[in-house]
XYZ file of C-alpha atoms in Angstrom:
569
model
C -67.552 27.856 -6.247
C -67.996 26.988 -2.470
C -68.695 30.026 -0.278
C -65.949 31.456 1.768
C -66.108 31.356 5.573
C -66.750 35.303 5.611
C -69.682 34.641 3.083
C -70.888 31.493 5.333
C -70.590 33.709 8.548
C -72.626 36.609 7.032
C -75.199 34.384 5.559
C -75.731 32.748 9.062
C -75.978 36.129 10.758
C -79.400 36.822 8.767
C -81.178 33.997 10.926
C -79.200 34.444 14.567
C -76.689 36.612 16.077
C -73.067 36.011 15.913
C -72.552 34.796 19.420
C -76.221 32.991 19.708
C -74.259 29.641 20.319
C -71.700 31.099 22.898
C -71.924 30.691 26.639
C -70.785 32.930 29.485
C -68.261 31.474 31.841
C -70.199 29.779 34.756
C -68.657 28.815 38.157
C -71.439 26.578 38.957
C -72.268 28.606 42.180
C -75.351 29.155 44.351
C -76.758 32.460 45.158
C -75.113 32.401 48.674
C -71.845 30.825 47.198
C -71.448 33.554 44.428
C -72.186 36.390 46.692
C -69.165 35.035 48.979
C -66.834 34.735 46.069
C -67.520 37.946 44.523
C -67.168 39.952 47.956
C -63.888 37.852 48.589
C -62.574 38.837 44.822
C -63.155 42.594 45.938
C -61.416 42.327 49.125
C -64.162 42.001 51.658
C -62.578 40.317 54.778
C -65.780 40.255 57.291
C -69.288 40.244 57.470
C -71.086 41.980 60.531
C -74.471 40.782 61.161
C -77.327 39.134 63.177
C -79.022 35.900 62.286
C -82.723 35.569 61.350
C -84.994 33.121 59.749
C -84.442 34.666 56.202
C -80.562 34.488 56.113
C -79.735 30.868 57.644
C -78.895 29.505 54.413
C -76.473 32.245 53.794
C -75.208 31.811 57.432
C -74.363 28.178 56.563
C -72.488 29.348 53.261
C -70.151 31.571 55.093
C -69.253 29.067 57.577
C -68.673 26.583 54.667
C -66.786 28.992 52.588
C -64.161 29.935 55.226
C -62.410 33.050 53.513
C -64.774 35.660 54.951
C -64.738 36.225 58.348
C -68.582 36.405 60.045
C -68.832 38.530 62.983
C -71.975 37.951 65.106
C -73.357 41.024 66.547
C -76.270 41.319 69.007
C -78.114 44.175 67.464
C -78.280 45.094 63.692
C -77.957 48.872 64.446
C -74.380 48.003 66.059
C -73.381 45.551 62.906
C -74.061 48.316 60.605
C -72.235 50.912 62.576
C -69.274 48.584 62.366
C -69.517 48.057 58.922
C -69.454 51.811 58.372
C -66.675 52.118 60.697
C -64.785 49.581 58.700
C -65.295 51.382 55.519
C -64.193 54.659 56.991
C -60.879 53.037 58.449
C -59.752 51.049 55.646
C -61.736 52.415 52.364
C -62.952 48.838 51.615
C -66.770 48.035 50.980
C -68.039 47.498 54.566
C -70.944 44.612 54.710
C -73.665 43.973 57.142
C -76.256 41.038 57.164
C -79.795 41.007 58.510
C -82.909 39.010 58.046
C -86.076 40.842 56.588
C -88.519 43.100 58.735
C -87.137 44.100 61.819
C -83.682 42.834 60.918
C -83.346 45.655 58.074
C -85.292 48.293 60.037
C -83.033 47.940 62.921
C -80.119 48.501 60.467
C -81.302 51.916 59.841
C -79.327 54.159 62.098
C -76.257 52.412 61.035
C -76.840 52.711 57.089
C -77.809 56.374 57.714
C -74.466 57.025 59.499
C -72.556 55.255 56.363
C -74.841 57.274 53.765
C -74.291 60.447 55.537
C -70.421 59.991 55.945
C -70.151 58.597 52.362
C -68.810 55.146 53.861
C -69.288 52.534 50.945
C -71.392 49.868 52.856
C -73.198 46.885 51.152
C -76.225 45.581 53.306
C -77.513 42.224 52.485
C -80.751 41.372 53.740
C -82.853 37.986 53.612
C -86.289 38.286 52.560
C -89.594 36.188 52.617
C -89.802 33.687 50.082
C -91.182 34.642 46.589
C -94.761 33.567 47.130
C -94.949 35.534 50.080
C -93.794 38.665 48.810
C -96.494 41.438 48.793
C -98.737 39.607 51.182
C -99.321 40.110 55.078
C -96.895 37.460 55.654
C -94.862 37.909 59.039
C -91.762 39.927 58.702
C -92.559 41.008 55.318
C -91.825 44.680 54.366
C -91.276 46.409 51.163
C -87.513 46.588 51.823
C -86.697 48.952 48.693
C -88.970 51.685 49.937
C -87.378 51.179 53.357
C -83.874 52.022 52.700
C -84.697 54.758 49.667
C -83.452 57.645 51.888
C -80.149 56.046 52.105
C -78.992 53.644 49.524
C -77.715 54.420 46.078
C -78.954 51.021 44.659
C -81.418 48.734 46.152
C -82.968 45.821 44.700
C -84.788 42.515 45.253
C -83.146 39.641 43.609
C -86.028 38.119 41.615
C -83.981 35.505 39.457
C -80.636 34.144 40.268
C -79.268 34.929 36.927
C -79.642 38.670 37.592
C -77.279 38.408 40.535
C -73.748 39.025 38.970
C -74.806 42.283 37.529
C -76.800 43.462 40.532
C -73.915 42.488 42.630
C -71.176 44.098 40.586
C -73.197 47.148 40.411
C -73.510 47.180 44.290
C -70.058 46.934 44.906
C -68.689 49.230 42.207
C -71.065 52.223 43.873
C -70.259 51.342 47.442
C -66.558 51.126 46.415
C -66.108 54.181 44.147
C -68.801 56.586 45.454
C -68.796 55.745 49.139
C -72.364 54.972 48.835
C -74.866 52.746 50.585
C -75.973 49.764 48.493
C -78.429 47.086 49.423
C -79.480 43.562 48.153
C -82.377 41.786 49.636
C -82.623 37.962 48.716
C -85.878 35.758 49.198
C -85.214 32.925 51.805
C -84.386 29.912 49.524
C -83.261 31.557 46.686
C -79.544 31.789 48.424
C -79.935 27.921 47.350
C -80.512 28.461 43.695
C -77.865 27.912 41.019
C -76.401 31.075 39.009
C -75.543 31.360 35.711
C -72.248 33.565 35.762
C -68.880 33.568 37.351
C -67.548 36.209 39.953
C -65.934 39.175 38.526
C -62.340 40.329 40.157
C -61.934 43.809 41.417
C -60.214 46.216 38.561
C -57.727 49.053 39.642
C -59.493 51.385 37.324
C -62.250 52.014 39.881
C -59.709 53.857 41.739
C -57.645 55.505 39.001
C -56.416 58.704 40.686
C -58.156 61.987 39.134
C -55.343 63.962 38.036
C -55.780 67.864 37.405
C -53.976 69.220 34.508
C -50.365 70.639 35.156
C -51.158 74.121 34.222
C -54.274 74.202 36.481
C -52.225 73.103 39.631
C -49.390 75.629 38.979
C -51.726 78.502 38.220
C -53.653 77.337 41.798
C -50.504 77.350 43.460
C -49.364 80.985 42.228
C -52.579 82.317 43.437
C -52.051 80.597 46.881
C -48.419 82.111 46.903
C -49.722 85.745 46.423
C -51.760 85.643 49.602
C -50.169 87.743 52.644
C -52.096 85.843 55.442
C -52.766 82.169 54.010
C -54.394 79.592 56.166
C -54.873 75.769 55.270
C -57.833 74.044 56.413
C -56.814 70.342 56.132
C -59.179 67.286 56.032
C -58.757 63.500 55.596
C -58.010 64.191 51.850
C -54.462 64.838 53.004
C -53.843 61.595 54.401
C -50.567 59.990 52.807
C -49.110 63.422 51.784
C -48.831 64.448 55.320
C -45.070 65.373 54.853
C -45.478 67.317 51.702
C -48.442 69.374 53.446
C -45.990 70.139 56.523
C -43.387 71.324 53.655
C -46.049 73.776 51.990
C -47.371 75.186 55.417
C -43.835 75.903 56.451
C -42.905 77.368 53.134
C -46.013 79.617 53.009
C -45.878 80.548 56.747
C -49.820 79.505 56.617
C -51.803 79.103 59.653
C -53.145 75.569 59.851
C -56.305 74.140 61.062
C -57.914 70.623 60.503
C -61.321 68.783 60.919
C -62.126 66.710 63.904
C -61.124 63.235 62.150
C -58.330 64.713 60.377
C -56.158 66.194 63.499
C -53.664 63.206 62.966
C -52.602 64.853 59.604
C -50.622 67.591 61.126
C -48.356 68.023 64.087
C -50.670 69.398 67.006
C -47.518 70.888 68.599
C -46.320 72.848 65.367
C -46.219 76.667 65.932
C -48.434 76.993 63.104
C -51.067 74.683 64.179
C -53.947 76.512 65.578
C -56.722 73.561 66.092
C -60.060 72.892 64.673
C -63.254 75.089 63.876
C -66.879 75.085 65.477
C -68.057 74.329 68.811
C -65.416 71.552 69.145
C -62.672 73.869 67.787
C -60.421 76.538 69.029
C -60.872 80.233 69.106
C -57.413 80.783 67.733
C -58.598 78.987 64.502
C -61.803 81.304 64.430
C -59.470 84.220 64.837
C -56.761 83.183 62.376
C -59.471 82.621 59.679
C -61.045 85.965 60.376
C -57.642 87.633 59.657
C -56.322 85.415 56.670
C -56.771 86.617 53.217
C -56.778 83.301 51.449
C -58.203 80.058 53.217
C -57.245 76.840 51.091
C -59.361 73.871 52.029
C -57.604 70.633 51.272
C -59.730 67.680 51.172
C -62.473 68.842 53.531
C -65.742 69.953 53.636
C -66.428 71.150 57.349
C -67.564 74.782 57.194
C -69.786 76.184 60.220
C -71.187 79.337 59.699
C -70.800 80.688 62.939
C -67.382 80.197 63.248
C -66.451 81.073 59.742
C -66.185 84.483 58.263
C -69.047 85.152 55.457
C -66.538 87.078 53.152
C -63.606 84.599 53.257
C -61.569 84.205 50.079
C -61.411 80.492 49.537
C -59.493 78.216 47.125
C -60.954 74.454 47.548
C -59.020 71.417 46.341
C -61.041 68.117 46.225
C -60.877 64.788 44.419
C -64.815 65.144 44.677
C -65.958 67.770 42.283
C -68.978 68.365 44.134
C -67.624 69.008 47.544
C -66.371 72.343 46.280
C -68.106 75.445 47.240
C -70.660 74.015 49.367
C -71.773 76.497 51.933
C -69.203 79.190 51.017
C -68.141 80.880 47.622
C -64.687 80.261 46.204
C -62.272 82.318 44.126
C -60.646 79.089 42.716
C -61.854 75.378 42.752
C -59.154 72.719 41.926
C -60.371 68.983 41.249
C -57.843 66.558 41.611
C -56.190 63.964 43.991
C -54.051 65.580 46.496
C -51.719 62.668 46.537
C -50.713 64.079 43.194
C -51.256 67.743 43.936
C -49.715 68.341 47.323
C -46.268 67.245 46.297
C -46.365 69.229 43.370
C -47.283 72.240 45.666
C -44.394 71.199 47.933
C -41.917 71.138 44.938
C -43.055 74.886 43.624
C -42.753 76.080 47.274
C -39.083 75.188 47.238
C -38.532 77.716 44.730
C -40.644 80.401 45.988
C -39.170 83.869 46.335
C -39.953 84.642 49.911
C -40.970 87.969 51.694
C -39.393 87.424 54.713
C -40.630 90.425 56.445
C -44.596 89.888 55.433
C -44.063 86.126 56.470
C -42.674 86.868 59.855
C -45.312 89.251 60.574
C -48.127 86.846 60.075
C -46.179 83.872 61.456
C -45.774 86.084 64.709
C -49.653 86.647 64.789
C -50.441 83.080 64.161
C -47.827 82.178 67.011
C -49.361 84.752 69.608
C -52.773 83.191 68.668
C -51.575 79.475 69.423
C -50.063 80.577 72.531
C -52.798 82.343 73.783
C -54.849 79.418 72.992
C -52.638 76.714 74.322
C -52.534 79.076 77.744
C -56.200 78.789 77.971
C -56.208 74.993 77.696
C -53.451 74.645 80.228
C -55.630 76.766 82.546
C -58.612 74.459 82.011
C -56.600 71.536 82.270
C -54.815 72.292 85.473
C -58.135 72.339 87.534
C -58.123 69.392 89.985
C -60.545 67.804 92.222
C -63.178 64.924 91.943
C -65.165 64.565 89.756
C -62.564 65.367 86.994
C -63.487 68.280 84.797
C -63.572 67.059 80.925
C -60.376 69.349 79.924
C -58.465 67.337 82.810
C -59.665 63.992 81.445
C -58.583 64.955 77.902
C -55.099 65.886 78.999
C -54.553 62.655 80.768
C -56.132 60.649 77.811
C -53.676 62.513 75.543
C -50.611 61.663 77.609
C -51.684 58.009 78.083
C -53.155 56.867 74.672
C -50.190 55.439 72.368
C -49.709 57.718 69.232
C -50.451 54.434 67.038
C -53.894 53.939 68.338
C -57.188 54.191 66.606
C -59.867 56.067 68.888
C -63.139 55.362 68.138
C -65.196 58.597 69.349
C -68.896 58.502 70.562
C -71.110 61.704 70.014
C -71.885 63.704 72.876
C -70.445 66.389 75.378
C -67.039 64.429 75.598
C -66.689 64.717 71.734
C -66.524 68.327 71.928
C -64.067 68.631 74.739
C -62.199 66.134 72.697
C -61.879 68.384 69.635
C -61.036 71.213 71.867
C -58.569 69.977 74.217
C -57.046 66.648 73.136
C -53.569 66.959 71.212
C -53.066 64.367 68.759
C -50.101 62.626 68.491
C -51.010 60.809 65.560
C -53.950 58.743 66.616
C -56.351 57.691 63.912
C -59.998 58.973 64.811
C -63.107 57.243 63.778
C -66.273 59.304 64.409
C -70.052 59.604 63.115
C -69.065 62.883 61.474
C -72.474 63.887 60.008
C -75.560 62.095 61.194
C -73.560 62.186 64.808
C -75.587 59.199 66.369
C -75.245 57.955 69.819
C -73.969 54.478 70.262
C -71.221 54.832 67.558
C -68.064 54.084 69.489
C -68.024 50.677 70.695
C -69.179 48.944 67.351
C -66.546 51.183 65.586
C -63.901 50.235 67.934
C -65.124 46.362 67.501
C -64.674 46.904 63.934
C -61.311 48.590 64.238
C -59.874 46.162 66.319
C -60.689 43.445 63.666
C -59.308 45.373 60.759
C -56.080 46.362 62.299
C -55.045 43.739 64.876
C -52.247 44.542 66.904
C -52.872 48.291 67.302
C -54.428 49.684 70.439
C -57.811 50.443 70.314
C -59.945 52.758 72.097
C -63.827 53.667 72.380
C -64.522 56.905 74.312
C -68.146 57.508 74.998
C -70.318 59.573 77.362
C -72.877 57.609 79.936
C -75.836 58.444 77.770
C -74.284 57.260 74.426
C -72.664 54.332 75.519
C -75.854 52.825 76.616
C -77.331 52.483 73.097
C -74.761 49.721 72.219
C -73.000 48.586 75.615
C -74.359 45.195 75.221
C -71.573 44.784 72.305
C -69.444 44.596 75.222
C -70.277 40.985 74.881
C -69.293 40.705 71.611
C -66.186 42.215 72.106
C -65.631 39.776 74.946
C -66.518 36.819 72.746
C -63.910 37.965 69.970
C -61.386 38.372 72.479
C -60.734 41.899 71.591
C -58.445 43.824 74.214
C -60.392 47.102 73.634
C -60.385 49.940 76.277
C -63.658 51.514 76.510
C -63.682 54.627 78.691
C -66.899 56.111 79.669
C -67.173 59.722 80.894
C -70.035 59.659 83.537
C -71.499 62.674 84.524
C -75.026 61.556 85.031
C -76.510 63.400 82.255
C -77.054 63.995 78.472
C -74.646 66.952 79.295
C -75.101 68.914 76.224
C -78.725 69.086 76.345
C -78.713 69.550 80.228
C -76.397 72.427 79.930
C -78.268 74.253 77.043
C -81.802 73.622 78.907
C -80.233 75.209 81.924
C -78.938 78.292 80.205
C -81.961 78.450 78.547
C -84.136 78.544 81.763
C -85.810 75.363 80.709
C -86.624 72.332 82.831
C -83.735 70.161 82.398
C -84.793 67.164 84.521
C -85.265 64.999 81.673
C -81.739 65.343 80.717
C -80.297 63.807 83.830
C -79.478 59.920 83.937
C -80.097 57.564 86.547
C -76.936 55.194 85.257
C -76.155 51.438 85.909
C -72.959 50.158 87.162
C -71.093 50.391 84.109
C -68.163 48.536 85.593
C -70.377 45.392 86.794
C -72.162 45.393 83.361
C -68.789 45.024 81.706
C -67.657 42.163 84.136
C -71.198 40.420 83.582
C -70.454 40.716 79.702
C -67.054 38.701 80.203
C -64.575 41.604 80.429
C -63.231 43.733 83.078
C -64.803 47.109 84.431
C -63.343 49.798 87.025
C -64.536 52.578 88.398
C -62.453 55.832 88.461
C -63.914 58.607 90.910
C -60.443 60.518 91.201
C -57.429 61.214 89.002
C -55.115 58.622 90.715
C -57.788 55.903 90.223
C -58.001 56.957 86.753
C -54.334 57.153 86.042
C -54.075 53.729 87.407
C -56.775 52.412 85.127
C -55.334 53.974 81.936
C -52.040 52.475 82.880
C -53.671 49.013 82.956
C -55.613 49.781 79.881
C -52.589 50.314 77.600
C -50.309 47.806 79.249
C -48.822 45.977 76.355
C -49.067 42.527 77.910
C -53.103 42.847 78.278
C -54.587 40.965 75.533
C -57.785 39.067 74.798
C -60.068 40.814 76.961
C -61.842 44.071 76.742
C -61.676 46.704 79.618
C -64.329 49.247 80.770
C -63.172 52.405 82.786
C -66.025 54.524 84.156
C -64.698 57.884 84.937
C -66.468 60.172 87.184
C -67.030 63.338 85.234
C -68.121 67.004 85.995
C -70.763 68.373 83.514
C -68.535 71.448 82.701
C -70.422 73.840 80.503
C -68.404 74.059 77.297
C -67.733 77.872 76.109
C -70.241 78.883 73.256
C -72.954 76.687 74.796
C -76.376 77.872 73.823
C -80.028 76.372 72.880
């Protein structure tokens, strides 16, 4: 009898695997083209970078590919900061390109910012040819050791056929975990053929993490029992702002936000008490000290000096490892606030309200808020030239459109911003954890490219802006109508004031600044100097004129180095 098909197959398997003759899909792409097709399939729209000897073949591929925009920067640090800012703003993977040696080392600050703020960034760097790896060849260094402190994954592409798996791993880690990943490619390997085909992004990577219904309800009941509740909101509540507002009103809870999340709650609401920390409000600190339950929603900011050590905390976050860091908790709830907050708001509609108890706490919160607002108004009322930071913040709050994206640099001005700027919906981009100087302008460039049509503002101090000011030329070349506002107090004001108050010699914290307006003009944009309030108002009106297109504008505003409350060394 002739053998059956099954018998023939089993018999063959004694000699070779069942799929020994099968071939994987092969798109017939080179390394460079494969990278571009894979990035495009995952929604990457642009690559920020600086050219160099080891990435020239890839740059040629980008130009011929035509689907992904290459954004040429003048410095790799700024390019990496821009990639980090795009990741923070859009939630997509930001991509930065550099060459070997100094191309990679110049990126380190920007990659560190992405690492610290959990912004998913993929760094692609050229490497010397394979025959020169491990030698004393020019611009060779062991790239994987260089990025080890920041990268969740970093590999040298030693063979083209390893690319599909390595690149998929990079994109998955950067997209899902907000991690920095790194791929280095020997110079000529960009031209080598790859066996394999790009894989599409699959939605399961961002499938919401849903908490059990019984855990959500029991957590709400715990919150509802509080007599003096307080909500601390982070960016995790983006998308459920309306439900968050409904919950706060139903509970009569005081509300504070982290700095980059000030837009998620109406700053003019009678329950809003500001933020925490040196850039926050005294009203928020007092409210938290008097609260009997603090509910942290999608936030991780917990400055010890401004938060009570015995606070009772409920924390809700989609990232389980964020819960309970730096403080104790009475309840942790792991889940997506986009699912949890509407459920909370629904429970709140049926809540039996103790009107007398709620009224007493709401009166206290309102009194704290009114006292705080009175103090801010007094600070902002100080006129004269140069203007004080609180006065400048008041004018900026009046002038910057609600739909604007604001890239805020690190420095004295950022503390005054957190303290005194009344957010009317503006989205804020910051170097949150690393707090690096020079963040604002590269971040503004990324925001302008990612969100065309929206007003884009960069706010920087005179010390920080000099770190990346040359990228004003990049903004000009790209035709981006960014408004860059430089608060010029002639010093690194935080350090200057801290040193003076401690009795130290502060002379090294003083700055001998260039003519910023002239530099802006030399870089192909416009620059104006505002020495008093009238000139500043006129410059702001020009900056946010809806008919202004295509050219960046720098406003150099003379600023008094006012000492921020609580300043100390």
